[in-house]
């Protein structure tokens, strides 16, 4: 067993560091650290454009689709370095849509969509959940009916995050109502969110972040925008969710927040002594430090599986639960260490760590169900990971 990177990978890591040292500005880090997780500000957009120009959003894709044909390990090195620099680039298009298009799209779709995704020109919002279809996603009722070269789509999606900020919806809709097995009548579409008949309404979350509801009223979508075979969408969604779970775990950069807390306790005095000398503070930080390291190892294990061409399933569920519950523990321990100051919001000049703990405390709540609830994740682990009987 060898945990170290090889010479070529270390060279690439250095190349990434050199590039990031040149392009990452304090404003980009600031926007990511103090900003909102579901909103992309001007500095983050600029970084995305620069990384796209460099060809590093799609490092591992074949060259004919806008990629660089590099080994998958390079993608994880790149992502890890971005986290180290406190920035992020690449959203659902790169992480979720592209892998499915690559595996199940037509040649025409790959040539048309992948290069634009690789350059960071187009981005997607995920349109799975409906008011009556969350965990039980197979119950979704948004209807797509074939009409010549188009489908006509009617229905309502909820929690389509970033739909108000991006150009396209990655939409799951029912194409067969007669099929008794609900999951066998679903298809996937790429929909231009500016199509006539679409209305997007904002929904404010407890963390003051926006997600949306998207309404479809007789929306015409070209049949060539259907991904994969008709009625097979469920299987593509399941695959896409495995990719999503291993990536959404990095929405919050818990490592960096823990580093920030450690620095804060060294610099801040209480009753004349640094907080870092308080046994309670040290216990809390040590526990977070252990867990941050475990998350890193779980992340590399999932990455390694992907590099072997294996879609991580149980491993992605383990990583998502551990990572997102860690975010919640970071927020809780952060609250305890910062005391009353922890309640100050981003924007307050008195807020320690720019208010990130206060924001994370509210934001991290929904991480236990966004991308699949943790009860569902534990059900997957119980049946597929531990071999317990499946419940019907
Ligand atoms: C801020 C935010 C952003 C989101 N972004 C997106 C997005 O971009 N695109 C998208 O499509 N969706 C998105 N979601 C939706 C998310 O995926 C769903 O909230 C999630 O799948 C749970 O569905 P639900 O909210 O309908 O809850 P429900 O399915 O009604 O579940 C409610 C509770 O019951 C539990 N439960 C339900 N069924 C079972 C069962 N069989 N066994 C055990 N426990 C069960 C759940 O675990 C949960 O605790 C987002 C949600 C939020 C809050």
Short mmCIF file of C-alpha atoms and ligand atoms in Angstrom, two decimals:
data_model
loop_
_atom_site.label_atom_id
_atom_site.label_comp_id
_atom_site.label_asym_id
_atom_site.label_seq_id
_atom_site.Cartn_x
_atom_site.Cartn_y
_atom_site.Cartn_z
CA UNK A 1 0.00 0.00 0.00
CA UNK A 2 1.42 3.39 -0.98
CA UNK A 3 -0.27 6.62 0.10
CA UNK A 4 2.20 8.92 -1.61
CA UNK A 5 1.81 10.60 -5.00
CA UNK A 6 4.23 9.75 -7.79
CA UNK A 7 6.77 12.12 -9.33
CA UNK A 8 4.49 13.19 -12.22
CA UNK A 9 1.63 13.92 -9.84
CA UNK A 10 3.88 16.01 -7.61
CA UNK A 11 5.01 17.96 -10.68
CA UNK A 12 1.40 18.61 -11.57
CA UNK A 13 0.63 19.67 -8.00
CA UNK A 14 3.46 22.23 -8.24
CA UNK A 15 2.08 23.46 -11.59
CA UNK A 16 -1.34 23.94 -9.97
CA UNK A 17 0.20 25.79 -7.03
CA UNK A 18 2.12 28.09 -9.36
CA UNK A 19 -1.02 28.82 -11.36
CA UNK A 20 -3.17 29.44 -8.28
CA UNK A 21 -0.54 31.66 -6.67
CA UNK A 22 -0.73 33.80 -9.79
CA UNK A 23 -4.49 34.00 -10.32
CA UNK A 24 -6.13 33.70 -6.89
CA UNK A 25 -6.78 37.14 -5.42
CA UNK A 26 -7.65 37.95 -1.79
CA UNK A 27 -11.07 39.06 -3.06
CA UNK A 28 -11.74 35.57 -4.46
CA UNK A 29 -10.87 33.95 -1.12
CA UNK A 30 -12.86 36.55 0.78
CA UNK A 31 -15.94 36.07 -1.40
CA UNK A 32 -15.82 32.31 -0.89
CA UNK A 33 -15.10 32.50 2.85
CA UNK A 34 -17.50 35.19 3.89
CA UNK A 35 -20.02 34.85 1.11
CA UNK A 36 -22.89 32.55 0.43
CA UNK A 37 -22.36 28.95 -0.53
CA UNK A 38 -25.12 28.93 -3.17
CA UNK A 39 -24.30 32.22 -4.82
CA UNK A 40 -21.46 32.86 -7.18
CA UNK A 41 -20.16 36.40 -6.94
CA UNK A 42 -18.11 38.28 -9.57
CA UNK A 43 -14.74 37.16 -8.20
CA UNK A 44 -15.71 33.48 -8.18
CA UNK A 45 -17.01 33.85 -11.75
CA UNK A 46 -13.70 35.37 -12.79
CA UNK A 47 -11.80 32.47 -11.24
CA UNK A 48 -14.08 29.97 -13.00
CA UNK A 49 -13.35 31.71 -16.33
CA UNK A 50 -9.60 31.64 -15.74
CA UNK A 51 -9.60 27.97 -14.74
CA UNK A 52 -11.82 27.23 -17.77
CA UNK A 53 -9.41 29.07 -20.09
CA UNK A 54 -6.55 27.04 -18.69
CA UNK A 55 -8.55 23.88 -19.52
CA UNK A 56 -8.50 22.68 -15.93
CA UNK A 57 -12.23 22.49 -15.29
CA UNK A 58 -12.19 19.40 -17.49
CA UNK A 59 -8.72 18.05 -16.87
CA UNK A 60 -9.57 14.41 -17.32
CA UNK A 61 -11.94 14.53 -20.26
CA UNK A 62 -10.93 13.38 -23.74
CA UNK A 63 -9.35 16.16 -25.80
CA UNK A 64 -12.06 16.10 -28.50
CA UNK A 65 -14.62 17.22 -25.91
CA UNK A 66 -12.58 20.11 -24.57
CA UNK A 67 -10.58 18.21 -21.94
CA UNK A 68 -6.89 17.49 -21.52
CA UNK A 69 -6.98 13.69 -21.30
CA UNK A 70 -5.10 13.68 -17.99
CA UNK A 71 -5.34 10.85 -15.41
CA UNK A 72 -8.22 11.11 -12.95
CA UNK A 73 -5.82 11.52 -10.02
CA UNK A 74 -4.89 14.97 -11.40
CA UNK A 75 -8.47 16.12 -10.96
CA UNK A 76 -8.35 15.31 -7.27
CA UNK A 77 -4.97 16.98 -6.85
CA UNK A 78 -6.42 20.07 -8.52
CA UNK A 79 -9.55 20.02 -6.32
CA UNK A 80 -7.46 19.54 -3.15
CA UNK A 81 -5.21 22.48 -4.05
CA UNK A 82 -8.23 24.68 -4.75
CA UNK A 83 -9.49 23.84 -1.26
CA UNK A 84 -6.06 24.63 0.18
CA UNK A 85 -6.19 28.05 -1.45
CA UNK A 86 -9.70 28.56 -0.07
CA UNK A 87 -11.42 28.79 -3.46
CA UNK A 88 -13.59 26.57 -5.65
CA UNK A 89 -14.54 26.39 -9.32
CA UNK A 90 -16.81 24.10 -11.28
CA UNK A 91 -20.39 23.26 -10.41
CA UNK A 92 -23.05 20.75 -11.40
CA UNK A 93 -22.17 20.94 -15.10
CA UNK A 94 -18.65 19.66 -14.61
CA UNK A 95 -19.32 17.32 -11.72
CA UNK A 96 -22.71 15.81 -12.48
CA UNK A 97 -23.97 16.52 -15.99
CA UNK A 98 -20.74 15.90 -17.89
CA UNK A 99 -19.96 12.41 -16.48
CA UNK A 100 -23.48 11.27 -17.42
CA UNK A 101 -23.30 12.84 -20.90
CA UNK A 102 -19.93 11.19 -21.40
CA UNK A 103 -21.37 7.77 -20.49
CA UNK A 104 -24.86 7.98 -21.98
CA UNK A 105 -25.11 11.01 -24.31
CA UNK A 106 -25.14 10.84 -28.12
CA UNK A 107 -22.00 11.81 -30.02
CA UNK A 108 -23.82 14.97 -31.19
CA UNK A 109 -24.67 15.94 -27.59
CA UNK A 110 -21.11 15.35 -26.42
CA UNK A 111 -19.71 17.56 -29.18
CA UNK A 112 -22.27 20.29 -28.60
CA UNK A 113 -22.44 20.47 -24.79
CA UNK A 114 -19.19 19.19 -23.31
CA UNK A 115 -16.79 21.86 -24.68
CA UNK A 116 -19.10 24.64 -23.42
CA UNK A 117 -19.27 23.02 -19.97
CA UNK A 118 -15.47 22.56 -20.02
CA UNK A 119 -14.93 26.27 -20.69
CA UNK A 120 -17.29 27.20 -17.84
CA UNK A 121 -19.65 28.92 -20.31
CA UNK A 122 -22.77 27.03 -19.27
CA UNK A 123 -23.93 25.79 -15.93
CA UNK A 124 -26.81 23.65 -14.66
CA UNK A 125 -29.24 23.55 -11.78
CA UNK A 126 -30.47 20.10 -10.73
CA UNK A 127 -34.22 19.65 -11.23
CA UNK A 128 -35.12 16.44 -9.42
CA UNK A 129 -37.11 17.26 -6.27
CA UNK A 130 -40.83 18.13 -6.36
CA UNK A 131 -43.28 19.07 -3.59
CA UNK A 132 -44.34 15.40 -3.35
CA UNK A 133 -41.14 13.73 -4.46
CA UNK A 134 -38.00 14.12 -2.35
CA UNK A 135 -36.61 10.95 -0.79
CA UNK A 136 -39.25 9.07 -2.78
CA UNK A 137 -38.00 10.64 -6.00
CA UNK A 138 -39.58 7.95 -8.20
CA UNK A 139 -42.98 9.54 -7.41
CA UNK A 140 -42.16 12.65 -9.42
CA UNK A 141 -45.06 13.95 -11.49
CA UNK A 142 -43.61 16.54 -13.86
CA UNK A 143 -44.81 15.26 -17.22
CA UNK A 144 -43.00 15.24 -20.58
CA UNK A 145 -45.15 14.30 -23.58
CA UNK A 146 -43.61 13.69 -27.01
CA UNK A 147 -44.92 16.00 -29.75
CA UNK A 148 -43.03 15.60 -33.05
CA UNK A 149 -39.43 16.70 -32.59
CA UNK A 150 -40.16 18.15 -29.14
CA UNK A 151 -41.43 17.18 -25.72
CA UNK A 152 -44.04 19.36 -24.01
CA UNK A 153 -43.33 19.65 -20.30
CA UNK A 154 -45.69 20.56 -17.46
CA UNK A 155 -45.12 20.44 -13.71
CA UNK A 156 -43.32 21.93 -10.73
CA UNK A 157 -39.87 21.47 -9.27
CA UNK A 158 -38.78 22.66 -5.85
CA UNK A 159 -35.32 23.38 -4.35
CA UNK A 160 -33.72 23.74 -7.79
CA UNK A 161 -30.69 25.48 -6.38
CA UNK A 162 -29.08 28.20 -8.51
CA UNK A 163 -31.80 28.00 -11.19
CA UNK A 164 -32.06 31.80 -10.99
CA UNK A 165 -28.33 32.15 -11.69
CA UNK A 166 -27.56 29.54 -14.35
CA UNK A 167 -28.70 28.86 -17.92
CA UNK A 168 -29.90 25.25 -17.83
CA UNK A 169 -32.01 22.79 -15.86
CA UNK A 170 -30.98 19.13 -15.57
CA UNK A 171 -34.56 17.95 -15.45
CA UNK A 172 -36.11 14.63 -14.44
CA UNK A 173 -39.64 14.22 -15.88
CA UNK A 174 -42.14 11.40 -16.31
CA UNK A 175 -42.41 10.11 -19.90
CA UNK A 176 -44.49 6.99 -19.18
CA UNK A 177 -47.50 7.18 -16.84
CA UNK A 178 -48.70 3.63 -17.56
CA UNK A 179 -45.62 1.86 -16.24
CA UNK A 180 -46.58 0.40 -12.81
CA UNK A 181 -42.97 0.52 -11.62
CA UNK A 182 -42.72 4.30 -11.07
CA UNK A 183 -38.96 4.50 -11.52
CA UNK A 184 -39.18 2.99 -15.00
CA UNK A 185 -41.13 5.87 -16.55
CA UNK A 186 -38.67 8.74 -16.01
CA UNK A 187 -36.41 10.53 -18.53
CA UNK A 188 -33.69 13.16 -18.21
CA UNK A 189 -33.58 16.44 -20.16
CA UNK A 190 -31.34 19.47 -20.54
CA UNK A 191 -33.65 22.48 -20.58
CA UNK A 192 -32.84 26.09 -21.44
CA UNK A 193 -34.22 27.98 -18.44
CA UNK A 194 -35.13 30.91 -20.70
CA UNK A 195 -37.67 28.75 -22.62
CA UNK A 196 -41.16 30.28 -22.85
CA UNK A 197 -43.46 28.85 -20.14
CA UNK A 198 -40.82 28.59 -17.40
CA UNK A 199 -41.27 30.63 -14.21
CA UNK A 200 -38.60 30.68 -11.51
CA UNK A 201 -39.49 31.80 -7.99
CA UNK A 202 -36.94 32.30 -5.22
CA UNK A 203 -37.18 30.41 -1.93
CA UNK A 204 -35.20 31.75 1.00
CA UNK A 205 -33.55 29.21 3.29
CA UNK A 206 -32.91 29.51 7.04
CA UNK A 207 -29.32 30.53 6.16
CA UNK A 208 -30.58 33.50 4.10
CA UNK A 209 -29.47 31.70 0.94
CA UNK A 210 -31.67 31.33 -2.09
CA UNK A 211 -32.88 28.19 -3.74
CA UNK A 212 -35.84 28.17 -6.17
CA UNK A 213 -39.11 26.69 -7.36
CA UNK A 214 -39.34 26.15 -11.11
CA UNK A 215 -42.72 25.94 -12.83
CA UNK A 216 -43.21 24.39 -16.29
CA UNK A 217 -46.27 25.48 -18.25
CA UNK A 218 -46.40 23.80 -21.70
CA UNK A 219 -42.66 24.21 -22.18
CA UNK A 220 -41.32 22.90 -25.51
CA UNK A 221 -38.00 21.11 -25.24
CA UNK A 222 -36.29 19.63 -28.32
CA UNK A 223 -36.19 15.82 -28.20
CA UNK A 224 -32.48 16.01 -28.98
CA UNK A 225 -32.03 17.44 -25.47
CA UNK A 226 -33.19 14.18 -23.88
CA UNK A 227 -30.21 12.40 -22.34
CA UNK A 228 -29.93 8.66 -22.90
CA UNK A 229 -32.86 6.39 -23.61
CA UNK A 230 -36.46 7.36 -22.93
CA UNK A 231 -37.74 6.01 -19.57
CA UNK A 232 -34.24 5.03 -18.43
CA UNK A 233 -33.58 8.32 -16.61
CA UNK A 234 -33.80 6.79 -13.14
CA UNK A 235 -30.64 4.76 -13.71
CA UNK A 236 -28.71 7.81 -14.94
CA UNK A 237 -29.95 9.86 -11.97
CA UNK A 238 -28.80 7.14 -9.55
CA UNK A 239 -25.34 7.23 -11.12
CA UNK A 240 -25.29 11.03 -11.12
CA UNK A 241 -26.23 11.09 -7.43
CA UNK A 242 -23.23 8.93 -6.56
CA UNK A 243 -20.96 11.47 -8.28
CA UNK A 244 -22.87 14.34 -6.66
CA UNK A 245 -22.51 12.93 -3.13
CA UNK A 246 -18.76 12.58 -3.36
CA UNK A 247 -18.49 16.19 -4.56
CA UNK A 248 -21.11 18.11 -2.56
CA UNK A 249 -19.24 17.10 0.54
CA UNK A 250 -16.83 19.92 -0.25
CA UNK A 251 -19.45 22.71 -0.46
CA UNK A 252 -18.16 23.78 2.94
CA UNK A 253 -14.37 23.82 3.34
CA UNK A 254 -14.40 22.49 6.91
CA UNK A 255 -10.62 22.02 6.93
CA UNK A 256 -10.05 25.70 6.36
CA UNK A 257 -12.62 26.72 8.95
CA UNK A 258 -10.94 24.49 11.55
CA UNK A 259 -7.57 26.07 10.64
CA UNK A 260 -9.19 29.49 11.13
CA UNK A 261 -10.50 28.45 14.56
CA UNK A 262 -7.07 27.17 15.58
CA UNK A 263 -5.43 30.50 14.61
CA UNK A 264 -8.18 32.46 16.36
CA UNK A 265 -7.66 30.62 19.64
CA UNK A 266 -3.91 31.32 19.50
CA UNK A 267 -4.44 35.04 18.94
CA UNK A 268 -7.42 35.70 21.22
CA UNK A 269 -7.10 36.14 24.96
CA UNK A 270 -9.73 35.48 27.61
CA UNK A 271 -9.02 36.69 31.16
CA UNK A 272 -5.45 37.44 30.10
CA UNK A 273 -4.66 34.01 28.65
CA UNK A 274 -4.88 32.74 25.06
CA UNK A 275 -8.01 30.68 24.40
CA UNK A 276 -5.68 27.99 23.05
CA UNK A 277 -4.59 27.28 26.66
CA UNK A 278 -8.14 26.47 27.76
CA UNK A 279 -8.48 22.66 28.15
CA UNK A 280 -12.08 22.71 26.89
CA UNK A 281 -11.07 24.59 23.72
CA UNK A 282 -8.14 22.24 23.11
CA UNK A 283 -10.35 19.14 23.47
CA UNK A 284 -12.86 20.52 21.00
CA UNK A 285 -10.26 21.51 18.42
CA UNK A 286 -8.38 18.22 18.73
CA UNK A 287 -11.60 16.32 18.04
CA UNK A 288 -12.29 18.43 14.93
CA UNK A 289 -8.72 17.96 13.75
CA UNK A 290 -9.13 14.15 14.00
CA UNK A 291 -12.36 14.29 12.03
CA UNK A 292 -11.00 16.60 9.34
CA UNK A 293 -8.24 14.05 8.76
CA UNK A 294 -10.73 11.19 8.57
CA UNK A 295 -12.79 13.13 6.03
CA UNK A 296 -9.67 13.68 3.93
CA UNK A 297 -8.92 9.94 3.92
CA UNK A 298 -12.50 9.02 3.05
CA UNK A 299 -12.33 11.57 0.20
CA UNK A 300 -9.14 10.08 -1.21
CA UNK A 301 -10.62 6.57 -1.00
CA UNK A 302 -13.66 7.65 -3.02
CA UNK A 303 -11.37 9.44 -5.48
CA UNK A 304 -9.25 6.31 -5.87
CA UNK A 305 -12.34 4.20 -6.64
CA UNK A 306 -13.35 6.67 -9.34
CA UNK A 307 -9.82 6.58 -10.75
CA UNK A 308 -10.30 2.80 -11.15
CA UNK A 309 -13.48 3.37 -13.19
CA UNK A 310 -15.75 2.35 -10.28
CA UNK A 311 -18.80 4.52 -9.49
CA UNK A 312 -18.56 5.06 -5.71
CA UNK A 313 -21.89 4.19 -4.12
CA UNK A 314 -21.68 3.05 -0.49
CA UNK A 315 -18.39 4.97 -0.21
CA UNK A 316 -20.04 8.17 -1.48
CA UNK A 317 -22.84 7.72 1.10
CA UNK A 318 -20.28 7.25 3.91
CA UNK A 319 -18.31 10.31 2.78
CA UNK A 320 -21.42 12.47 2.49
CA UNK A 321 -22.72 11.57 5.96
CA UNK A 322 -19.33 11.97 7.61
CA UNK A 323 -18.41 15.19 5.80
CA UNK A 324 -21.73 16.97 6.24
CA UNK A 325 -22.18 15.93 9.86
CA UNK A 326 -18.62 17.15 10.42
CA UNK A 327 -19.66 20.55 9.01
CA UNK A 328 -22.41 20.61 11.65
CA UNK A 329 -19.95 19.67 14.41
CA UNK A 330 -17.51 22.35 13.23
CA UNK A 331 -20.32 24.91 13.51
CA UNK A 332 -21.32 23.66 16.98
CA UNK A 333 -17.77 23.56 18.39
CA UNK A 334 -17.09 26.93 16.75
CA UNK A 335 -20.15 28.37 18.53
CA UNK A 336 -18.93 27.01 21.87
CA UNK A 337 -15.40 28.38 21.43
CA UNK A 338 -16.41 31.83 20.19
CA UNK A 339 -19.11 32.22 22.83
CA UNK A 340 -21.56 35.09 22.40
CA UNK A 341 -19.48 36.59 19.57
CA UNK A 342 -20.32 33.49 17.51
CA UNK A 343 -23.82 34.85 17.03
CA UNK A 344 -22.61 37.86 15.04
CA UNK A 345 -23.47 37.61 11.38
CA UNK A 346 -21.14 38.06 8.38
CA UNK A 347 -20.89 41.80 7.78
CA UNK A 348 -20.58 42.72 11.46
CA UNK A 349 -17.22 44.33 12.17
CA UNK A 350 -17.13 42.54 15.55
CA UNK A 351 -17.78 39.07 14.13
CA UNK A 352 -14.84 36.68 14.65
CA UNK A 353 -13.76 34.79 11.51
CA UNK A 354 -15.94 37.15 9.47
CA UNK A 355 -19.13 35.58 10.85
CA UNK A 356 -18.53 32.27 9.09
CA UNK A 357 -19.45 30.22 12.18
CA UNK A 358 -22.79 31.97 12.57
CA UNK A 359 -23.58 31.42 8.89
CA UNK A 360 -22.39 27.81 8.91
CA UNK A 361 -24.50 27.02 11.99
CA UNK A 362 -27.63 27.84 9.99
CA UNK A 363 -26.39 26.60 6.61
CA UNK A 364 -25.16 23.18 7.78
CA UNK A 365 -28.62 22.13 8.98
CA UNK A 366 -29.90 21.29 5.51
CA UNK A 367 -26.76 19.40 4.52
CA UNK A 368 -28.26 16.32 6.22
CA UNK A 369 -30.85 16.07 3.48
CA UNK A 370 -29.67 18.06 0.42
CA UNK A 371 -28.29 15.55 -2.12
CA UNK A 372 -30.19 12.77 -0.33
CA UNK A 373 -31.17 12.58 3.34
CA UNK A 374 -28.83 10.91 5.78
CA UNK A 375 -31.54 8.40 6.69
CA UNK A 376 -31.54 7.38 3.02
CA UNK A 377 -27.72 7.27 3.00
CA UNK A 378 -27.76 4.98 6.05
CA UNK A 379 -30.36 2.78 4.32
CA UNK A 380 -27.98 2.44 1.35
CA UNK A 381 -25.08 1.59 3.67
CA UNK A 382 -27.19 -0.96 5.59
CA UNK A 383 -28.37 -2.84 2.51
CA UNK A 384 -25.54 -2.46 -0.01
CA UNK A 385 -22.59 -1.98 2.32
CA UNK A 386 -23.49 -4.31 5.18
CA UNK A 387 -25.68 -6.82 3.34
CA UNK A 388 -28.70 -6.32 5.64
CA UNK A 389 -32.01 -7.34 4.01
CA UNK A 390 -33.65 -4.62 1.87
CA UNK A 391 -36.91 -3.18 3.20
CA UNK A 392 -39.88 -2.84 0.83
C1 LIG B 1 -31.24 24.14 0.54
C2 LIG B 1 -31.61 22.95 -0.28
C3 LIG B 1 -31.06 22.81 -1.55
C4 LIG B 1 -31.47 21.74 -2.37
N1 LIG B 1 -31.00 21.69 -3.66
C5 LIG B 1 -31.57 20.81 -4.52
C6 LIG B 1 -31.33 20.87 -5.92
O1 LIG B 1 -30.52 21.71 -6.39
N2 LIG B 1 -31.99 20.05 -6.76
C7 LIG B 1 -32.89 19.12 -6.30
O2 LIG B 1 -33.47 18.39 -7.10
N3 LIG B 1 -33.15 19.00 -4.96
C8 LIG B 1 -32.52 19.83 -4.07
N4 LIG B 1 -32.83 19.75 -2.72
C9 LIG B 1 -33.82 18.79 -2.28
C10 LIG B 1 -33.25 17.64 -1.44
O3 LIG B 1 -32.60 16.71 -2.26
C11 LIG B 1 -34.46 17.04 -0.70
O4 LIG B 1 -34.80 17.97 0.31
C12 LIG B 1 -34.17 15.68 -0.11
O5 LIG B 1 -34.05 14.72 -1.13
C13 LIG B 1 -35.27 15.25 0.89
O6 LIG B 1 -36.53 15.36 0.32
P1 LIG B 1 -37.71 16.16 1.05
O7 LIG B 1 -37.23 17.52 1.39
O8 LIG B 1 -38.94 16.06 0.19
O9 LIG B 1 -37.94 15.39 2.41
P2 LIG B 1 -38.75 14.04 2.61
O10 LIG B 1 -38.40 13.06 1.55
O11 LIG B 1 -40.19 14.37 2.79
O12 LIG B 1 -38.14 13.53 3.97
C14 LIG B 1 -38.47 14.12 5.24
C15 LIG B 1 -37.77 13.31 6.32
O13 LIG B 1 -38.25 11.95 6.33
C16 LIG B 1 -37.18 11.05 6.18
N5 LIG B 1 -37.55 9.92 5.31
C17 LIG B 1 -38.27 9.99 4.16
N6 LIG B 1 -38.39 8.75 3.62
C18 LIG B 1 -37.71 7.90 4.44
C19 LIG B 1 -37.48 6.49 4.42
N7 LIG B 1 -37.94 5.72 3.44
N8 LIG B 1 -36.74 5.96 5.41
C20 LIG B 1 -36.27 6.74 6.44
N9 LIG B 1 -36.47 8.08 6.52
C21 LIG B 1 -37.18 8.65 5.53
C22 LIG B 1 -36.07 11.83 5.50
O14 LIG B 1 -34.81 11.28 5.75
C23 LIG B 1 -36.25 13.21 6.11
O15 LIG B 1 -35.59 13.28 7.34
C24 LIG B 1 -32.39 20.77 -1.87
C25 LIG B 1 -32.89 20.88 -0.57
C26 LIG B 1 -32.52 21.96 0.22
C27 LIG B 1 -33.12 22.08 1.58
#
